[in-house]
Amino acid sequence: MLEVRGLSVEYATDGAPVVAVDGVDLDVAAGEFVGVVGESGCGKSTLLFAIARLLSPPAAITAGSIVFKGHNLVTMTEKQLNALRWRDCSVVMQSAMNALNPITTIGAQFRDVAHAHMDWSPDEVAERSAEVLRLVGIDPIHLKSYPHQLSGGMRQRAMIAMALLFTPDLVIMDEPTSALDVVAQRSLMVQIKQLQRQLGFAVVFVTHDMSLVSHFSDQLLVMYAGLIVEVGPTRTVFDSPAHPYSRGLLEAFPSIRGVRRPLTGIPGSPPDLARPPSGCRFHPRCPVAMPECATTEPPLYSVGRAQARCLLHAPERAPLSEVRS
Amino acid sequence: MTLLETVGLTKHFKIGGNVSRRTLHAVDDVNLSIDRQEIVALVGESGSGKSTIARLLARVYQPTSGEIRYQDRPLSSMRTRRQSLAYRGDVPMVFQDPFSSLNPAYRVAHGIMRGLKLHRRDLNRAQRREEALRVISAVGLAPGVLDRYPHELSGGQRQRVGFAQALAYRPKLIIADEPVSMLDVSIRIGLLNLMTALREQEGVSILYITHDIASARYVSDRLLVMYAGHIVESGPVEDVLARPKHPYTQLLLSAVPDPRAPLSTDSADQGEPPRVIDPKPGCRFRWRCPLAIDVCERVTPELRLLAPGHSAACHVATPEPSLSEP
Amino acid sequence: MTALLVDTSGAPPVETVARRRGGFLGAVRRSRKAQVGLAMLFVFCVFAVVPQLFTSVRHPNDLAFAPRLPPSGAHWLGTTALGQDIWAQLVYGTRESLVIALVAGAFATLLSVVVGVSAAYLRGVGDEVLSMIINIFLVIPTFPLIIILATYAGKGTLPVVLIVLIVTGWSYGANQLRAQTLSLRNRDFLEAAKIRGERRSYVIFAEVLPTMTSLILATFLGAALYSVLTAAGLQFIGLGDPNSISWGTMLYWAQNQQALQTGTPLWSIAPGLCVALLGASFALINYAFDEISNPALRPVRGRRRRRARG
């Protein structure tokens, strides 16, 4: 349903442009939950905004295609995009407090959204608003409330309800749970999954917390320095991560169960995208880097049911010495 | 040997305008203690009062009632500037936000040198510079960092500078208020390992305040769980996690995402800790508690010893059979 | 074990905004407007410091020449109705106008900083009192106040003009600085300084002020601009010293002698234009500071973006 090919996004700067997203491919089937995981600066939010066609200067899409239900979003005009926006594809932002207008009621904001995209009568709008609020577990009486009167978790749910007003086929979510505490987070994730099963929409979910999506996503993409470094079924990526970065990320989560043992994390910090390392962008921090990693940019190689951008998996190499997760 | 303890520590804030005066109970009747060379984790969600406790211990706020005792002397008795400075030198704080905890107008060395000037008067200028270099390398940074500006450093580096500033005082106890929450996941482990190393190598205790119970387990020796201004459970960290006695602790543990464990049965809990305004007596968790009974409505539970070193404030929790009732 | 601790990273992540890269000079180099403004200011400064280099007339106010002469080789802008060389007056007048701008601007800014920052930092009663004072001065209609003060002070000598300008020009900046300090109040590094045990006065002067240098400089430029224009206005309506050599006095006399109607328009236009240009130079330099503190205002240098092919 969503097919992204070779998408590149650049930020214009005083000097050379910074490539925030570099030739990314992404496939989302109908009803699929796709998790995009990475740390700050990896380009995942930029990717999301590019797909939603919400980028503004100095950022711009410089290459690639985004084919959504047969139409290439990159070449569409604003007018054509507006026909699709919210009805077929909607967006849930990271912080509801930033995305909701603090001086109007929730109901008024739902009305604004409805009027912007559809010609419904006031009654239809009110009915649908109440319906979506109920779907996310909020009493429709809160249509009259202001955002600050709701708790953090409820505000996020209201955002999700707004995104579902027209039962879109695709909902893009940019770290919707990061401002919430762990119990509210769990509850919201469960709710999202439930709604997804109920209404059948696909989700592209961006987060920096890999463990959050582990139980909910079907497909997992790991991004680093603007590239996809690993992609595959979630369980596969978790059980046997093929890329040293994914492995490092998984190792960086202390567990509350099992034996307590020292972890190492990943030394160093993500690269400056204005001057990315030569060859494999992860090689300066990679525990198993080889000499050729500094000179060769690896493509995505197939590794079982997943793909990884790592020279360790180049088919011409001898069988790997260690693949342990 | 107890380094710092609080007795009935309470902090209330007045909210609302002049017409409707209501009281926000941020911290109520908290008794905690921290020994030498131990890392104690204080875990709670936002609004639980953990940040208020940090600021009470750092003397940013004055307690509404109750006492804080440092090395057996109450803080209220430290009135002169000299005594106050001595305490501040022993109990510094590390902040959550790496992007606002360093003054952007000065180089990194500035904060460390100011701290040394105030708290280590015995050193002359050259010795201060040396000490600054020592603490910078003790936190794993290159000496050149001292001459950089904060905006040239990454978030992880800035947090390390925060620890270096605290170390420069030769502290006994560092209050770390969510020091890793705003850092990337792969950087967090480095800071957490640093905290354990500081305990070993520098002999400091750390009060590690966080909402992330997994990282609390990773670094700490003892765990305190806070809910709505109360400490609801406390004990050795492995004990509390293996046999949580308080229903809130159990809820927290079930909600932590763990890719290696199967998804636990979903609870209907939507997860909103309350703002405690003008509360009535009774357990503050009762509305969300699946085990609440009659007495929970009327009587505020106190911390009871239920296993060796392990207490919980719950009417329903039962003591371990090994522990004989007093 | 220490190997685990060593943080080997060098480069900060992309989203770190490098503020004040290269400081003031860097900002000026990047901003065309600031360069123009600085150039203009420089020219005026030269005129003020060494006026004798630009004209042979040593006493511009002397009635030494034939009145109402048109522009010529001897008198580049002609002469006034009283027989003075306009160009000479203009050049020598630069000094007073510049002095007024810089001195009044500086003292007004000093007052703004002291009152504004203290109000925000003291909070409570101190803030209430100081804010009230700021607001009173802000709200009083300035021109009538100026007129009253100037008349009350008697002769409009230079010190009087300066005092009047400072008294009326400080409150706007004070409000801005107070607002900025309030927003800074919750920054962790200030709390850290307090927890470190620093005294309040130290925190205000050594921790808060250095982070506001660009705002303070912008306040100064605004105050200087205000002073130039208002001083000219005061002198124009006759509240200055009619015997001084300055642009505003030229305007006064020009109006007095009806220069525009009697064929010596340059007598009015030239000083007016200079006032405007000096003011504009401050405003243009101010743009550079806006652009430093708010990168969103920087002009996006056009790199033509290729339209992506599907």
Coordinates of C-alpha atoms in Angstrom, one line a residue, chain C:
Chain C
M1 CA 36.8 -1.3 33.6
T2 CA 37.8 2.2 32.8
A3 CA 37.7 1.3 29.2
L4 CA 34.0 1.1 29.5
L5 CA 33.8 4.6 30.9
V6 CA 35.9 6.4 28.3
D7 CA 33.7 8.5 26.1
T8 CA 35.5 8.5 22.8
S9 CA 33.0 10.6 20.9
G10 CA 34.3 13.7 19.4
A11 CA 31.6 15.2 17.2
P12 CA 28.3 16.2 18.7
P13 CA 25.1 15.0 17.1
V14 CA 23.6 16.9 14.3
E15 CA 20.9 18.6 16.1
T16 CA 23.2 20.5 18.4
V17 CA 22.9 24.1 17.4
A18 CA 26.2 25.9 17.4
R19 CA 25.2 29.3 18.6
R20 CA 27.4 32.3 18.2
R21 CA 29.8 30.6 15.8
G22 CA 32.5 33.1 15.4
G23 CA 30.7 35.5 17.7
F24 CA 29.8 39.0 16.6
L25 CA 32.2 39.2 13.7
G26 CA 30.9 35.9 12.3
A27 CA 27.4 37.2 12.5
V28 CA 28.3 40.4 10.7
R29 CA 30.1 38.5 8.0
R30 CA 27.0 36.5 7.3
S31 CA 24.5 39.4 7.3
R32 CA 24.5 41.8 4.4
K33 CA 22.3 44.2 6.3
A34 CA 24.8 44.4 9.2
Q35 CA 27.6 45.1 6.9
V36 CA 25.8 48.0 5.3
G37 CA 24.8 49.3 8.7
L38 CA 28.3 49.1 10.1
A39 CA 29.7 50.8 7.0
M40 CA 27.3 53.7 7.4
L41 CA 28.1 54.0 11.1
F42 CA 31.8 54.0 10.4
V43 CA 31.4 56.8 8.0
F44 CA 29.5 58.9 10.5
C45 CA 32.1 58.1 13.2
V46 CA 34.9 59.3 11.0
F47 CA 32.9 62.6 10.3
A48 CA 32.5 63.0 14.1
V49 CA 36.1 62.4 15.0
V50 CA 37.9 64.3 12.3
P51 CA 35.4 66.8 10.8
Q52 CA 38.2 69.1 9.8
L53 CA 39.2 66.7 7.1
F54 CA 36.0 67.1 5.2
T55 CA 35.5 70.8 5.2
S56 CA 37.7 73.9 5.4
V57 CA 35.2 75.8 7.4
R58 CA 36.3 75.8 11.1
H59 CA 33.3 77.5 12.7
P60 CA 30.2 76.4 10.9
N61 CA 27.8 78.5 12.9
D62 CA 29.5 81.8 12.0
L63 CA 27.6 83.9 9.5
A64 CA 30.6 84.0 7.2
F65 CA 29.1 83.6 3.8
A66 CA 26.5 85.1 1.5
P67 CA 23.0 83.7 2.4
R68 CA 21.0 81.3 0.3
L69 CA 23.7 80.3 -2.1
P70 CA 22.8 77.3 -4.3
P71 CA 25.1 74.3 -4.2
S72 CA 28.5 74.9 -5.9
G73 CA 32.1 73.9 -5.8
A74 CA 32.8 76.2 -2.8
H75 CA 29.7 75.2 -0.9
W76 CA 28.7 71.6 -1.7
L77 CA 25.2 72.0 -0.3
G78 CA 24.9 75.7 -0.6
T79 CA 24.4 78.1 2.3
T80 CA 21.7 78.8 4.8
A81 CA 19.4 81.8 5.0
L82 CA 21.8 83.2 7.6
G83 CA 25.0 82.6 5.6
Q84 CA 26.4 79.4 6.9
D85 CA 27.8 76.5 4.9
I86 CA 25.3 73.7 5.1
W87 CA 27.8 70.9 4.4
A88 CA 30.2 72.2 7.1
Q89 CA 27.3 72.3 9.6
L90 CA 26.3 68.8 8.6
V91 CA 29.8 67.4 9.1
Y92 CA 30.4 69.1 12.4
G93 CA 26.9 68.3 13.6
T94 CA 27.6 64.7 13.3
R95 CA 29.6 64.7 16.5
E96 CA 26.7 65.9 18.7
S97 CA 24.2 63.5 17.2
L98 CA 26.5 60.6 17.5
V99 CA 27.4 61.5 21.1
I100 CA 23.8 61.7 22.0
A101 CA 23.0 58.4 20.4
L102 CA 25.9 56.5 22.0
V103 CA 25.8 58.1 25.5
A104 CA 22.1 58.2 25.9
G105 CA 21.8 54.7 24.4
A106 CA 24.5 53.4 26.8
F107 CA 23.0 54.8 30.0
A108 CA 19.5 53.9 29.1
T109 CA 20.6 50.4 28.4
L110 CA 22.5 50.3 31.7
L111 CA 19.3 51.3 33.5
S112 CA 17.3 48.8 31.6
V113 CA 19.6 46.0 32.5
V114 CA 19.9 46.8 36.2
V115 CA 16.1 47.3 36.7
G116 CA 14.9 44.6 34.3
V117 CA 17.2 41.8 35.4
S118 CA 16.8 42.6 39.1
A119 CA 13.1 42.7 38.8
A120 CA 13.0 39.3 37.2
Y121 CA 15.5 37.7 39.6
L122 CA 14.2 39.2 42.8
R123 CA 10.6 38.1 42.3
G124 CA 8.1 38.8 45.0
V125 CA 7.8 42.3 46.3
G126 CA 10.9 43.5 44.6
D127 CA 9.6 42.4 41.3
E128 CA 6.2 44.0 41.9
V129 CA 7.7 47.4 42.8
L130 CA 10.2 47.5 40.0
S131 CA 7.7 46.3 37.4
M132 CA 5.3 49.0 38.5
I133 CA 8.0 51.6 37.9
I134 CA 8.9 50.1 34.5
N135 CA 5.2 50.1 33.5
I136 CA 4.6 53.6 34.7
F137 CA 7.5 54.9 32.6
L138 CA 6.4 52.7 29.7
V139 CA 2.9 54.0 29.7
I140 CA 3.4 57.7 30.1
P141 CA 3.1 59.4 26.7
T142 CA 6.8 60.1 26.0
F143 CA 6.6 63.2 23.9
P144 CA 4.6 65.3 26.3
L145 CA 6.8 64.1 29.1
I146 CA 9.9 65.1 27.1
I147 CA 8.5 68.5 26.4
I148 CA 7.6 69.0 30.1
L149 CA 10.9 67.8 31.3
A150 CA 12.9 69.9 28.8
T151 CA 10.9 73.0 29.5
Y152 CA 11.2 72.5 33.2
A153 CA 14.9 72.0 33.0
G154 CA 15.3 75.4 31.4
K155 CA 17.9 75.7 28.7
G156 CA 18.1 72.6 26.5
T157 CA 21.8 72.1 26.9
L158 CA 23.3 68.8 26.0
P159 CA 23.3 67.2 29.5
V160 CA 19.6 68.1 29.8
V161 CA 18.8 66.5 26.5
L162 CA 20.7 63.4 27.5
I163 CA 19.0 63.1 30.8
V164 CA 15.6 63.5 29.2
L165 CA 16.4 60.8 26.7
I166 CA 17.6 58.4 29.2
V167 CA 14.7 58.9 31.5
T168 CA 12.2 58.3 28.7
G169 CA 14.1 55.6 26.8
W170 CA 15.0 52.9 29.4
S171 CA 11.7 51.3 30.2
Y172 CA 11.1 49.5 26.9
G173 CA 14.4 47.7 27.1
A174 CA 13.8 47.0 30.8
N175 CA 10.6 45.1 30.0
Q176 CA 12.3 43.0 27.4
L177 CA 15.2 42.1 29.6
R178 CA 12.9 41.3 32.4
A179 CA 10.9 38.9 30.2
Q180 CA 14.1 37.3 29.0
T181 CA 15.4 36.8 32.5
L182 CA 12.2 35.3 33.6
S183 CA 12.3 32.8 30.9
L184 CA 15.9 31.9 31.9
R185 CA 15.0 31.6 35.5
N186 CA 14.2 27.9 35.3
R187 CA 17.2 26.9 33.3
D188 CA 19.0 24.2 35.1
F189 CA 22.4 25.9 35.1
L190 CA 21.0 28.7 37.2
E191 CA 19.6 26.3 39.7
A192 CA 22.9 24.5 39.6
A193 CA 24.7 27.7 40.5
K194 CA 22.4 28.2 43.4
I195 CA 22.9 24.7 44.6
R196 CA 26.6 25.2 44.2
G197 CA 26.2 27.8 46.9
E198 CA 26.7 31.0 44.8
R199 CA 25.4 34.2 46.1
R200 CA 22.5 35.8 44.4
S201 CA 24.4 38.8 43.1
Y202 CA 27.0 36.5 41.6
V203 CA 24.3 34.5 39.8
I204 CA 22.7 37.6 38.3
F205 CA 25.9 39.2 37.1
A206 CA 28.1 36.3 36.2
E207 CA 25.6 33.6 35.2
V208 CA 22.5 35.4 33.9
L209 CA 23.9 38.4 32.1
P210 CA 26.5 36.7 30.0
T211 CA 23.8 34.7 28.3
M212 CA 21.9 37.8 27.4
T213 CA 24.7 39.7 25.6
S214 CA 23.0 39.7 22.3
L215 CA 19.7 41.0 23.8
I216 CA 21.6 43.7 25.7
L217 CA 23.4 44.8 22.6
A218 CA 20.1 44.9 20.7
T219 CA 18.6 47.0 23.5
F220 CA 21.5 49.3 23.2
L221 CA 21.0 49.7 19.4
G222 CA 17.3 50.3 19.9
A223 CA 18.0 52.9 22.6
A224 CA 20.6 54.6 20.3
L225 CA 18.1 54.7 17.5
Y226 CA 15.4 56.1 19.8
S227 CA 17.8 58.8 21.0
V228 CA 18.9 59.9 17.6
L229 CA 15.3 60.4 16.4
T230 CA 14.0 61.9 19.6
A231 CA 16.9 64.3 20.0
A232 CA 16.4 65.5 16.5
G233 CA 12.7 66.0 17.3
L234 CA 13.4 67.9 20.5
Q235 CA 15.8 70.2 18.9
F236 CA 13.5 70.7 15.9
I237 CA 10.7 72.0 18.1
G238 CA 13.1 74.3 19.8
L239 CA 13.7 72.6 23.1
G240 CA 17.4 72.0 22.4
D241 CA 20.2 74.6 22.4
P242 CA 19.7 76.8 19.4
N243 CA 23.3 77.7 19.4
S244 CA 24.7 74.2 19.2
I245 CA 25.9 72.6 16.1
S246 CA 23.8 69.6 15.4
W247 CA 21.4 68.2 12.8
G248 CA 18.4 68.8 15.0
T249 CA 19.3 72.5 15.4
M250 CA 19.8 72.8 11.6
L251 CA 16.3 71.5 11.2
Y252 CA 15.0 74.0 13.8
W253 CA 16.6 76.9 12.0
A254 CA 15.7 75.7 8.6
Q255 CA 12.1 75.5 9.7
N256 CA 12.4 78.8 11.4
Q257 CA 13.6 80.5 8.3
Q258 CA 11.2 78.5 6.1
A259 CA 13.9 76.9 4.1
L260 CA 11.7 74.7 2.0
Q261 CA 9.6 77.6 0.8
T262 CA 12.4 80.1 0.2
G263 CA 14.7 78.1 -2.1
T264 CA 17.1 76.4 0.3
P265 CA 15.5 73.0 0.6
L266 CA 18.8 71.3 1.2
W267 CA 19.1 73.0 4.6
S268 CA 16.1 70.9 5.7
I269 CA 16.6 67.8 3.7
A270 CA 20.3 67.2 4.4
P271 CA 20.1 67.0 8.2
G272 CA 16.8 65.1 8.0
L273 CA 18.4 62.5 5.7
C274 CA 21.4 62.2 8.0
V275 CA 19.2 61.6 11.0
A276 CA 17.4 58.9 9.1
L277 CA 20.6 57.3 7.9
L278 CA 22.2 57.2 11.3
G279 CA 19.1 55.6 12.7
A280 CA 18.9 53.2 9.9
S281 CA 22.5 52.1 10.5
F282 CA 21.6 51.1 14.1
A283 CA 18.5 49.3 12.8
L284 CA 20.5 47.4 10.2
I285 CA 23.2 46.3 12.7
N286 CA 20.4 45.1 15.0
Y287 CA 19.3 42.7 12.2
A288 CA 22.5 40.8 12.6
F289 CA 21.7 40.2 16.3
D290 CA 18.2 39.0 15.5
E291 CA 19.7 36.5 13.1
I292 CA 22.2 35.2 15.6
S293 CA 19.7 34.6 18.3
N294 CA 17.0 33.2 16.1
P295 CA 18.5 31.1 13.3
A296 CA 15.0 30.7 11.8
L297 CA 15.3 34.3 10.6
R298 CA 18.4 33.7 8.6
P299 CA 17.9 34.0 4.8
V300 CA 17.9 30.6 3.2
R301 CA 20.6 30.9 0.6
G302 CA 19.0 29.6 -2.5
R303 CA 20.4 26.4 -3.6
R304 CA 18.1 25.4 -6.3
R305 CA 16.5 22.2 -5.2
R306 CA 16.1 19.6 -7.9
R307 CA 12.5 18.6 -8.4
A308 CA 12.5 14.9 -7.5
R309 CA 11.8 12.6 -10.3
G310 CA 9.4 9.7 -9.6

